[in-house]
Short mmCIF file of C-alpha atoms and ligand atoms in Angstrom, two decimals:
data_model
loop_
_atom_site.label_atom_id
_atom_site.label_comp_id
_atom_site.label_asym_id
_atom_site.label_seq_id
_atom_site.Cartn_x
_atom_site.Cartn_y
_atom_site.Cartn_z
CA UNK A 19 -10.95 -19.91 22.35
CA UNK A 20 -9.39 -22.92 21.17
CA UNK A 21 -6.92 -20.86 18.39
CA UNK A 22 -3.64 -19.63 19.28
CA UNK A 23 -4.08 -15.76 19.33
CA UNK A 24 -3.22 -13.75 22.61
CA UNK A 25 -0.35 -11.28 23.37
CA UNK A 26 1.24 -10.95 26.81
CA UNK A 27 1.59 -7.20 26.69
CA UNK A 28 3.87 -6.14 29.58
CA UNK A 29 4.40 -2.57 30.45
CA UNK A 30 7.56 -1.99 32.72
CA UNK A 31 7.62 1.38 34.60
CA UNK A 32 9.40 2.70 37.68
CA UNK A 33 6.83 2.34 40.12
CA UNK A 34 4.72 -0.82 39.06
CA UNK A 35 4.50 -3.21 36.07
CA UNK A 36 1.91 -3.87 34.43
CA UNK A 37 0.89 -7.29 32.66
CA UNK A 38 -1.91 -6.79 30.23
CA UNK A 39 -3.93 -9.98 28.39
CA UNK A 40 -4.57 -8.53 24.45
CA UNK A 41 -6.59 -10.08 22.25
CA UNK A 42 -6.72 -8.52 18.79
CA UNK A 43 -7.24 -4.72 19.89
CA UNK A 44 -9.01 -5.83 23.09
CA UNK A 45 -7.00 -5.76 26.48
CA UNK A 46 -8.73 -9.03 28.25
CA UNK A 47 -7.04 -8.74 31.53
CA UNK A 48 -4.73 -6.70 33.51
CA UNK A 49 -2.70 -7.06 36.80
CA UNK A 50 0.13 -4.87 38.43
CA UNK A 51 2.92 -5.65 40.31
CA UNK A 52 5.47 -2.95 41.94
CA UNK A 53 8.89 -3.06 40.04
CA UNK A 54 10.83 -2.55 42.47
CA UNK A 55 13.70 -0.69 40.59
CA UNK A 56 15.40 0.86 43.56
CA UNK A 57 16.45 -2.45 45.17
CA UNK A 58 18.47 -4.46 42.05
CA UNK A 59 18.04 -6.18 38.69
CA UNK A 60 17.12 -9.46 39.63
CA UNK A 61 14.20 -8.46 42.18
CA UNK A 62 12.84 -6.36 39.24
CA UNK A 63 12.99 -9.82 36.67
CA UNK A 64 11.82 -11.99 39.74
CA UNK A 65 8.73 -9.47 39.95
CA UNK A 66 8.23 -10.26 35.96
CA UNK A 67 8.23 -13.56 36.46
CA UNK A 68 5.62 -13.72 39.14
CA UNK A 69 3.10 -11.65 37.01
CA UNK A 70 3.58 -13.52 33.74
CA UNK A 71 3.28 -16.70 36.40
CA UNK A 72 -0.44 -14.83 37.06
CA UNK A 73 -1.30 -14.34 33.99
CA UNK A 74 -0.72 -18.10 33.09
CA UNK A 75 -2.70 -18.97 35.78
CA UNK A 76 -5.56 -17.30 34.43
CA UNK A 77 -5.02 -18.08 30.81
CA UNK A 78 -2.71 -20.98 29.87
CA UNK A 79 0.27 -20.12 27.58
CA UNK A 80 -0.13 -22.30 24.82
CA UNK A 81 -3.28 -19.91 24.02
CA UNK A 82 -0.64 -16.95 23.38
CA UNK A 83 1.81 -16.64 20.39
CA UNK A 84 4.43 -14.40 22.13
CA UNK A 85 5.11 -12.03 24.96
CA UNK A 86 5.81 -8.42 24.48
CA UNK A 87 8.01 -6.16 27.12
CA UNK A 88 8.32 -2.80 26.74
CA UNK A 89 11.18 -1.25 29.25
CA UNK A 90 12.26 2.66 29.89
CA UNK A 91 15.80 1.66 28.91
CA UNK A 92 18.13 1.28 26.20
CA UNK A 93 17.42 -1.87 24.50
CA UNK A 94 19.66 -3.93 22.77
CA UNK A 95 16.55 -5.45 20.40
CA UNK A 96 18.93 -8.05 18.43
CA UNK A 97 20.13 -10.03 21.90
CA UNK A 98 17.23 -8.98 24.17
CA UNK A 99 19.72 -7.45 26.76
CA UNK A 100 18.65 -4.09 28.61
CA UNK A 101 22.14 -2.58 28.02
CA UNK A 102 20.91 0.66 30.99
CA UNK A 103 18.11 2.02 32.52
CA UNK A 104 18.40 5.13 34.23
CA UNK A 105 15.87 4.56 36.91
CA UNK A 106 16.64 1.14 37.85
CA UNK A 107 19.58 0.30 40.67
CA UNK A 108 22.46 -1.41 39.88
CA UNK A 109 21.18 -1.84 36.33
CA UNK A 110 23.80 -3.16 33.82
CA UNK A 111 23.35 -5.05 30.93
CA UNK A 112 20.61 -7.21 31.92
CA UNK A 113 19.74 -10.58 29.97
CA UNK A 114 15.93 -9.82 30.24
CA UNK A 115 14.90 -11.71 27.15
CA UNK A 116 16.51 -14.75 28.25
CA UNK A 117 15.17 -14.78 31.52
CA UNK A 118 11.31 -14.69 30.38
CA UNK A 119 12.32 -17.08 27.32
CA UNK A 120 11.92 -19.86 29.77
CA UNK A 121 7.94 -19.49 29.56
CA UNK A 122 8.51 -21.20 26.04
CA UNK A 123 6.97 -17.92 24.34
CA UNK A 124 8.56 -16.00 21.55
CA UNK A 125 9.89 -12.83 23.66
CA UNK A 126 10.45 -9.18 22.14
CA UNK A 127 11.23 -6.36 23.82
CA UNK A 128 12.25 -2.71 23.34
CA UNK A 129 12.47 0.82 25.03
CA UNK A 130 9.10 2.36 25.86
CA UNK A 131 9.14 5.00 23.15
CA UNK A 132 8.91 2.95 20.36
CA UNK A 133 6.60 0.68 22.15
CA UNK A 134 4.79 3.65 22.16
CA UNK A 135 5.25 4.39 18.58
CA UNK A 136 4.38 0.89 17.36
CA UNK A 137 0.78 0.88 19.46
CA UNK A 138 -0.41 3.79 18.28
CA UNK A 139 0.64 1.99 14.45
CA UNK A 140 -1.16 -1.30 15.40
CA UNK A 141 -3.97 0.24 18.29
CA UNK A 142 -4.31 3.80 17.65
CA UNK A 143 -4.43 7.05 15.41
CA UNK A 144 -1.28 5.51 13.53
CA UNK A 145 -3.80 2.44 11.91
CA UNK A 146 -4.18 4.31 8.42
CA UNK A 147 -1.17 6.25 8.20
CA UNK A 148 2.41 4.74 6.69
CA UNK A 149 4.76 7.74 8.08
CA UNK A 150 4.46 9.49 11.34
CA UNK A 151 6.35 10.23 14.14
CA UNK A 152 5.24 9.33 18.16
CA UNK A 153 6.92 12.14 20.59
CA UNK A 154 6.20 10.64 24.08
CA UNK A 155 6.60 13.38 26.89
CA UNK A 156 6.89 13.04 30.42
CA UNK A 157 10.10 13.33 32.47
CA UNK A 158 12.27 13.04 29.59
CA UNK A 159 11.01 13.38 26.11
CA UNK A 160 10.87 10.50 23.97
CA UNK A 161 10.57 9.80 19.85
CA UNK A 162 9.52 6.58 17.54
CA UNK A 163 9.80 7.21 14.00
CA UNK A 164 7.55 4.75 11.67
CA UNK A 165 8.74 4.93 8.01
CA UNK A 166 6.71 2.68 5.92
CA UNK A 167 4.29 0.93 8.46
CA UNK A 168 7.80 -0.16 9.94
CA UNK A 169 9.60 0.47 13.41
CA UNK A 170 12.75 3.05 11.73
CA UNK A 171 15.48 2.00 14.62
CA UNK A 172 18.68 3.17 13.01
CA UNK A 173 22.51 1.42 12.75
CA UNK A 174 22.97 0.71 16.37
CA UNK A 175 18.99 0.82 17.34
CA UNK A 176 18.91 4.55 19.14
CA UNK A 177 17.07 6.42 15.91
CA UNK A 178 13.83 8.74 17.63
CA UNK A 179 15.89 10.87 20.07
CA UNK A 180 13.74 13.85 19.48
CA UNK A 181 14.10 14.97 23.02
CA UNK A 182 18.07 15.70 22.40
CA UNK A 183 17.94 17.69 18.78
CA UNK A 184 19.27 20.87 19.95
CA UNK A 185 17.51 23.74 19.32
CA UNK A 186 19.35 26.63 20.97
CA UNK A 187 23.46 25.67 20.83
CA UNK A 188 24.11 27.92 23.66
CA UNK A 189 20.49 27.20 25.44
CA UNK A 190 19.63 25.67 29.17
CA UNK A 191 22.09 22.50 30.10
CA UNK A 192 20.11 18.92 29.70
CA UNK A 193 20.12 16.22 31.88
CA UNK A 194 22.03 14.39 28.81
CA UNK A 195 25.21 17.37 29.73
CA UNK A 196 24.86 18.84 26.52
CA UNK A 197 22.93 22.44 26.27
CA UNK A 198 19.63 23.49 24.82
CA UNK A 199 18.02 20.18 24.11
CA UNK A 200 14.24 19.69 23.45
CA UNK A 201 14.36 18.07 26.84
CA UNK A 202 16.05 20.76 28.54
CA UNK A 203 12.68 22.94 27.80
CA UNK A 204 9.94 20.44 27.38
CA UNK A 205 10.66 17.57 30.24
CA UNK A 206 8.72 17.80 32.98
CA UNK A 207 10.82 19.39 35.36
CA UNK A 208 11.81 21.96 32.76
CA UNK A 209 8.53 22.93 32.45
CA UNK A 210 8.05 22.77 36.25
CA UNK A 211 10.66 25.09 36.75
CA UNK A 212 9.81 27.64 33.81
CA UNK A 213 6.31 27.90 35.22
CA UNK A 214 7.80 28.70 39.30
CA UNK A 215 10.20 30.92 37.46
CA UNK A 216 6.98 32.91 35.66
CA UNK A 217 4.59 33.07 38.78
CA UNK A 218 5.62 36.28 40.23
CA UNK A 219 4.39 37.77 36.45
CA UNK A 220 1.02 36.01 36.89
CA UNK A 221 0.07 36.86 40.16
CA UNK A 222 -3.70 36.01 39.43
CA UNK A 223 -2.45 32.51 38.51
CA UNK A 224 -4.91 29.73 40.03
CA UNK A 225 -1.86 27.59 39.71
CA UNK A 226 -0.58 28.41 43.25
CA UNK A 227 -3.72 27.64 44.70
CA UNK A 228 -4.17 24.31 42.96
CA UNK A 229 -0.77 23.06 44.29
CA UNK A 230 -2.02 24.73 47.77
CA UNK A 231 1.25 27.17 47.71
CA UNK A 232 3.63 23.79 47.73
CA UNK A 233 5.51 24.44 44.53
CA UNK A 234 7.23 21.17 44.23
CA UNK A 235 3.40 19.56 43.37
CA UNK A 236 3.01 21.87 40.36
CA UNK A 237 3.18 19.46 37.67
CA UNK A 238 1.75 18.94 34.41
CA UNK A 239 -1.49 17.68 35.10
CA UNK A 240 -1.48 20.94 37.55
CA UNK A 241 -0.87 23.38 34.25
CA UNK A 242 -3.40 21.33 31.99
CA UNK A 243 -6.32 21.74 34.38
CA UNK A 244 -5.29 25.68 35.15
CA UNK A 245 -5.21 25.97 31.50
CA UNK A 246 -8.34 24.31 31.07
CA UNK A 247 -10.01 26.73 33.11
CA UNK A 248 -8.63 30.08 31.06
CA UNK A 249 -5.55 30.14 33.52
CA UNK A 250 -2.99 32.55 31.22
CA UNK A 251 0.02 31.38 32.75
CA UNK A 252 -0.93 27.80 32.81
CA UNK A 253 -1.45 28.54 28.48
CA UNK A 254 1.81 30.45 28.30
CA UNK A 255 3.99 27.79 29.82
CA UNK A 256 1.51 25.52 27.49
CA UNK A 257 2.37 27.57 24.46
CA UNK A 258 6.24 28.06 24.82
CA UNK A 259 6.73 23.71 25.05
CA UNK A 260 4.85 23.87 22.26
CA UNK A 261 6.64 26.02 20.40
CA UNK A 262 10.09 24.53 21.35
CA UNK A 263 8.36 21.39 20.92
CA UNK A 264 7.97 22.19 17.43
CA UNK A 265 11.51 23.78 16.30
CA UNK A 266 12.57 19.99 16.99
CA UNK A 267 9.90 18.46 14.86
CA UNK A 268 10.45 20.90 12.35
CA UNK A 269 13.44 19.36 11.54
CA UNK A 270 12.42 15.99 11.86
CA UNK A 271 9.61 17.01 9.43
CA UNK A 272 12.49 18.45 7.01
CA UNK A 273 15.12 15.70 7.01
CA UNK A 274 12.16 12.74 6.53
CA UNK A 275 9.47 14.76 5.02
CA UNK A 276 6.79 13.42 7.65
CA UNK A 277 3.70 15.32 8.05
CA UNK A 278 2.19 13.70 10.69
CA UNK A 279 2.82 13.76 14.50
CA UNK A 280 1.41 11.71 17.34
CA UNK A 281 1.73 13.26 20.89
CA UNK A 282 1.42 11.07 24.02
CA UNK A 283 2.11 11.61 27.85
CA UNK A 284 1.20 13.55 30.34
CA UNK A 285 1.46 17.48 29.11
CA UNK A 286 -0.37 15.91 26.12
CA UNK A 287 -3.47 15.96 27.53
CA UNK A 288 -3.53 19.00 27.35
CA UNK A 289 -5.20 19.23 24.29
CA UNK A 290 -5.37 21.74 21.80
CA UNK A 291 -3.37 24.60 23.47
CA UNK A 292 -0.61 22.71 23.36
CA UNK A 293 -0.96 20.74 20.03
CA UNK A 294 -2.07 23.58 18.18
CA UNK A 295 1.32 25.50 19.32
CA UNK A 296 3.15 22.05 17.92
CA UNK A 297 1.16 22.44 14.82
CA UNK A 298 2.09 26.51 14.20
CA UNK A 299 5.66 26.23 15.42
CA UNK A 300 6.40 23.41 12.97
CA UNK A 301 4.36 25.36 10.11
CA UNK A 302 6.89 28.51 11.63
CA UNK A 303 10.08 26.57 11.39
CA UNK A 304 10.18 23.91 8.96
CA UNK A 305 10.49 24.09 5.03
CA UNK A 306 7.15 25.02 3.47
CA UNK A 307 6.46 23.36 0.81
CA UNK A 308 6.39 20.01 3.50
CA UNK A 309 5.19 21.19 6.94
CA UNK A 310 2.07 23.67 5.18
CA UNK A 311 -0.16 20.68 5.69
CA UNK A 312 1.78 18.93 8.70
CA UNK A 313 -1.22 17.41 11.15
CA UNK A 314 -0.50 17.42 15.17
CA UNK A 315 -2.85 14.71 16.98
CA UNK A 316 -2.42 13.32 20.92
CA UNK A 317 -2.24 9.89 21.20
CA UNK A 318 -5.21 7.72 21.36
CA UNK A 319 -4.20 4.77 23.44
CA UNK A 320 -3.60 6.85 26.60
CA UNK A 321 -3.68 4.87 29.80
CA UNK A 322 -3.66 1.92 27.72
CA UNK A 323 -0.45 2.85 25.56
CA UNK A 324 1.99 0.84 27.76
CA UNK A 325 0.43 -2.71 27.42
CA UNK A 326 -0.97 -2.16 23.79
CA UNK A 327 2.09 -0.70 22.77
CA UNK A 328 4.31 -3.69 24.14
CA UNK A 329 1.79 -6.50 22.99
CA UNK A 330 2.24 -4.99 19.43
CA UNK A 331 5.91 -5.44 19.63
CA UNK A 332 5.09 -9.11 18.87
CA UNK A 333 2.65 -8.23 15.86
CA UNK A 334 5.65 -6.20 14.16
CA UNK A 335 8.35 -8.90 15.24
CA UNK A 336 6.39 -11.99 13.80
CA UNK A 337 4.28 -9.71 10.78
CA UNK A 338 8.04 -9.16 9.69
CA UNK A 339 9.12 -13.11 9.27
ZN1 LIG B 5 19.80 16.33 25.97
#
């Protein structure tokens, strides 16, 4: 291994971090620190530090061309600087990119969702396609749009908001304050609460009985594995996101004339109830003549989205020079 090849993939989440050694689509090595976002900025950037510290233990840096972050966060791409991340204490315009810069590396970083977006174009089902669009759910819902094999970030970098296209003006309030977002019916907690809301209807439900009657675990690895198993209110809840899902991509699918869409995240595993109710509702909503043959796939990087996704922050950044 004497050439210069390997990516520094790092993965920042709420809970832990994870630092991932790639080497073309191979992840070498991987370690995990806690991030520590509940105590303040510079305990989360010290915690960084130590694992990319690690890392060059193992592997020294001249060996890699450039460190990718990816952060769940608004990312000001152009000066490195995490401008907020809801999660994170005390977090307020951070000068990330500066901080790790002193490894000597080229350093990119961006918000998690088009991390996301760019992996699956680099790693995953994105490889032969030019146009798609990445919807990452989980608590929030999050979007990447690639136009052209290229990263499509928009004037002031916040283009892929999928999960705040309204769909129903006068609909349930989102976190965001505004009413009837995607988010507001296909975040986890929204989906949480529509499926407590619904058990009294399903009283044969196995979905009580997998949480052991302690509602606040139902989640949606809960409703996948009750759906799995031919659990009808687990596939209704499954169904409905789906179909709200799908009003929003509809329009996405309208406005860009994009017939392919990449789900990732939790609820995604889910499989086909869900996609196929992505697929239909899109086919329901959107113009004909460019959703008829719209294609809904899940993500194929899964577990290994966040590192991939970052390290190929630094194959789109240095591809582009
Ligand atoms: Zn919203």
């Amino acid at each position: 291994m004497k050439q210069k090849k390997l990516i520094l993939g790092i993965d920042v989440g709420g809970t832990s971090i994870k630092f991932g050694v790639v080497d073309g689509n191979k992840i070498l090595n991987e370690i995990s620190l806690p991030t520590y976002a509940y105590e303040n900025p510079a305990k989360v950037l010290a915690q960084v530090k130590t694992g990319i510290k690690n890392i060059f233990d193992l592997y020294p840096p001249e060996k890699f061309i450039g460190i990718g972050i990816g952060f769940p966060g608004i990312v000001d791409v152009d000066t490195g600087v995490v401008t907020s991340a809801p999660n994170f204490a005390n977090w307020k315009r951070v000068e990330v990119r500066k901080t790790i810069a002193k490894f000597g590396l080229p350093v990119f970083i961006d918000n998690d969702a088009n991390c996301a977006a760019l992996g699956e174009l680099y790693f995953g089902r994105g490889r032969k396609l030019s146009n798609f669009v990445m919807v990452t759910l989980g608590t929030g819902v999050g979007g990447g749009i690639i136009i052209n094999k290229k990263l499509f970030r928009g004037e002031s970098g916040g283009a892929g908001e999928i999960g705040h296209i309204t769909i129903d003006y006068s609909g349930p309030t989102c976190k965001c304050g505004k009413k009837g977002c995607v988010e507001a019916y296909a975040g986890n907690n929204y989906i949480k609460q529509r499926t407590i809301h619904k058990l009294h209807e399903y009283p044969d439900s196995i979905i009580l009985e997998l949480v052991e009657h302690d509602l606040e675990k139902i989640e949606p690895k809960v409703i996948n594995d009750a759906a799995k198993q031919g659990d009808q209110l687990a596939i209704k809840i499954l169904s409905e996101t789906g179909y709200y899902i799908g009003i929003g991509l509809a329009n996405i699918a309208n406005i860009l004339d994009i017939k392919h869409f990449i789900i990732g995240g939790g609820v995604s595993n889910a499989g086909r109830v869900l996609l196929k109710a992505i697929e239909n509702s899109i086919k329901e909503h959107g113009v004909r003549n460019i959703v008829k043959d719209v294609v809904v796939t899940s993500a194929q990087l899964k577990n290994k989205a966040g590192i991939l996704g970052a390290a190929s922050l630094v194959l789109s950044n240095l591809n582009s020079k």
